[in-house]
Amino acid sequence: MSLSRRTILLSGAALGAAGAVTGLPVAAAAAAARRPLAYPFTLGVASGDPDHDGFVLWTRLAPQPLAEDGLGGMPDRDVPVHWELAADERFRHVLRRGVAVARTRSAHSVHVELAGLLPGREYFYRFRAERHLSPVGRTRTAPAPWTMPAALAMGFVSCSQYEHGYFTAYRRLAETEPELILHLGDYQYEYAPDTYNVPGGNPRDHEGPETRTLANYRQRHAQYKTDADLQAAHAVAPWVVVFDDHEVENNWADEVPEAPDPEFPARRAAAFQAYYENMPLRRTSIPRGIDMQLYRRVRWGRLATFHMLDTRQYRDDQACGDGYDACPAAFDPARSITGAEQEAWLLDGFRRSDARWDILGQQVFFAQRDNNAGPLTVTSMDAWDGYVASRDRITRGWLAAGVRNPVVLTGDVHAHWASDLKLDYADPASRTVGSELVCSSITSGGDGADSASGSHPWFPFNPHLRFQNNLRGYVSTTITPGQLAADFDVLPYVSQPGAPAYTRASFVIEDRVPGLHQTADTPVPSAARMATDAGADEGRRTVERETTRP
């Protein structure tokens, strides 16, 4: 039978469930004397951080992924893991192979960092531990730095609260076969079961207590990774990831926790260690205690440069608390959401860029969002609105550098948004200097609700805000030299598995023309609307669900 690429990559089957594999090296004779492993690839495979000559391949061995000690039911010994890279999904043309060691001290995670490959090529990979073969993953190298690719299909996502619904949106994104996926934070959530609930109750429950220890975070990451829909998205394309707050705890800011906690440094270090172990990150991101190098650049030829930011680890504490406020301290020029070193790195990247599109992949809302119809400007202190001078320096920085097409990509707020970016948000007539695209959550906030475009109550006093929708989903983009086209894709529900996905609205950003042009507005289909009626009243009351305390 001829299997299609999609069948192989998206079936969710472990193609190498137990059995010998032709062409892979034979395990050392000493391993045969040990108790054999049960099937260890329960967490799937992943790749990430593509460069023009390589990428990272990832897996983690966990025969019992929900084990309370966070070690996945693995024996207390290091295990050799064989890997293969091929030009085809059936591995008829194997290009590279080798052995990595899954070490006990790293929760038996494996990071294979490859270089010396051809640019702009598709590759397939798999792993073997003893007699077990992993699922097959697809990945690719970025184009050569001096080339101008014709197009890039890229999707971006955020906010996947396991308890709030099913990860169908990950699978629907995988089915579009993107070349690159960005995850902009809140990959996993820290809460104990029955703590952060959606109307009608959570469809699923977390295992274990609120995450505070390394064992807790390892177990929580493993639970999320067991989801077949998430595994499908990891297996279909390389990911570029950054964390937000819930990978540690809600609304943390540098060394300041949400509530006083003398153990927070140890908690942060544990969260960082588990995050690295469970993500396809390069060795430059290996944590060192409470520090982790996460901001970095990914170049896609001369078409796009992705400046991936870290808006948690270096920020000043939120002004006036972390909710909405008309707070004078938000305008303090000494305050920063990026820290001085990262800000300088970003501004230098603008000056050096020769990309057609400079794209900031980051976590929290960049444009101003005033929630008050009166004379006061009341904004979120956890977003860039709480760090106005920091936002102004970066916006002026891309203008001074002559950045051709600045675009900000954002997660966090559990709703789709599209915004024009301004130097002066108080003057609606001021020129537009960039664009922001915000993806909804994968599940966080539950089913959500549809609404007519332009009906959000904040729009009249925020004319730069162009679109909002409170259904769950992701954003699919096609980037070419002439334009960036974005589809805001949504699902009518996440409280049950298997929902369809459709495009709710589409926008285009033209080369050298800052700002958004809407090209499609598709109301929710009638059948899907029926599925969201139960949540519509709740959706209208709350407007959206932010990632402040539930």
mmCIF file of C-alpha atoms in Angstrom, residues 23-28 31 34 41 57 59 61 78-85 94 96-103 109-114 126-130 283:
data_model
loop_
_atom_site.group_PDB
_atom_site.id
_atom_site.type_symbol
_atom_site.label_atom_id
_atom_site.label_comp_id
_atom_site.label_asym_id
_atom_site.label_seq_id
_atom_site.Cartn_x
_atom_site.Cartn_y
_atom_site.Cartn_z
ATOM 1 C CA GLY A 23 19.662 -0.723 8.552
ATOM 2 C CA LEU A 24 19.921 0.678 12.102
ATOM 3 C CA PRO A 25 22.986 -0.207 14.182
ATOM 4 C CA VAL A 26 22.677 -3.212 16.517
ATOM 5 C CA ALA A 27 22.504 -2.376 20.239
ATOM 6 C CA ALA A 28 25.530 -3.207 22.336
ATOM 7 C CA ALA A 31 22.265 -3.962 26.791
ATOM 8 C CA ARG A 34 19.548 -5.601 31.103
ATOM 9 C CA PHE A 41 8.584 7.054 22.657
ATOM 10 C CA LEU A 57 16.162 16.854 16.690
ATOM 11 C CA THR A 59 12.864 13.096 21.804
ATOM 12 C CA LEU A 61 12.228 8.393 26.669
ATOM 13 C CA ASP A 78 21.814 6.211 30.686
ATOM 14 C CA VAL A 79 20.457 4.765 27.438
ATOM 15 C CA PRO A 80 22.004 5.005 23.944
ATOM 16 C CA VAL A 81 19.509 6.327 21.400
ATOM 17 C CA HIS A 82 20.196 5.809 17.705
ATOM 18 C CA TRP A 83 18.992 8.447 15.270
ATOM 19 C CA GLU A 84 18.669 8.603 11.509
ATOM 20 C CA LEU A 85 18.142 11.452 9.060
ATOM 21 C CA VAL A 94 19.592 7.694 4.812
ATOM 22 C CA ARG A 96 23.134 10.739 8.483
ATOM 23 C CA ARG A 97 22.977 8.438 11.472
ATOM 24 C CA GLY A 98 24.474 8.474 14.913
ATOM 25 C CA VAL A 99 24.040 7.732 18.607
ATOM 26 C CA ALA A 100 23.060 10.138 21.358
ATOM 27 C CA VAL A 101 22.876 9.305 25.053
ATOM 28 C CA ALA A 102 19.626 9.801 26.960
ATOM 29 C CA ARG A 103 20.913 10.595 30.423
ATOM 30 C CA SER A 109 15.805 13.676 26.890
ATOM 31 C CA VAL A 110 17.807 13.779 23.670
ATOM 32 C CA HIS A 111 18.899 16.852 21.708
ATOM 33 C CA VAL A 112 20.739 16.108 18.461
ATOM 34 C CA GLU A 113 22.137 19.337 17.006
ATOM 35 C CA LEU A 114 22.960 18.835 13.322
ATOM 36 C CA ARG A 126 13.501 8.933 13.628
ATOM 37 C CA PHE A 127 15.038 7.417 16.742
ATOM 38 C CA ARG A 128 15.581 3.921 18.114
ATOM 39 C CA ALA A 129 16.103 2.868 21.712
ATOM 40 C CA GLU A 130 16.856 -0.844 22.068
ATOM 41 C CA ARG A 283 22.658 23.851 23.596
#
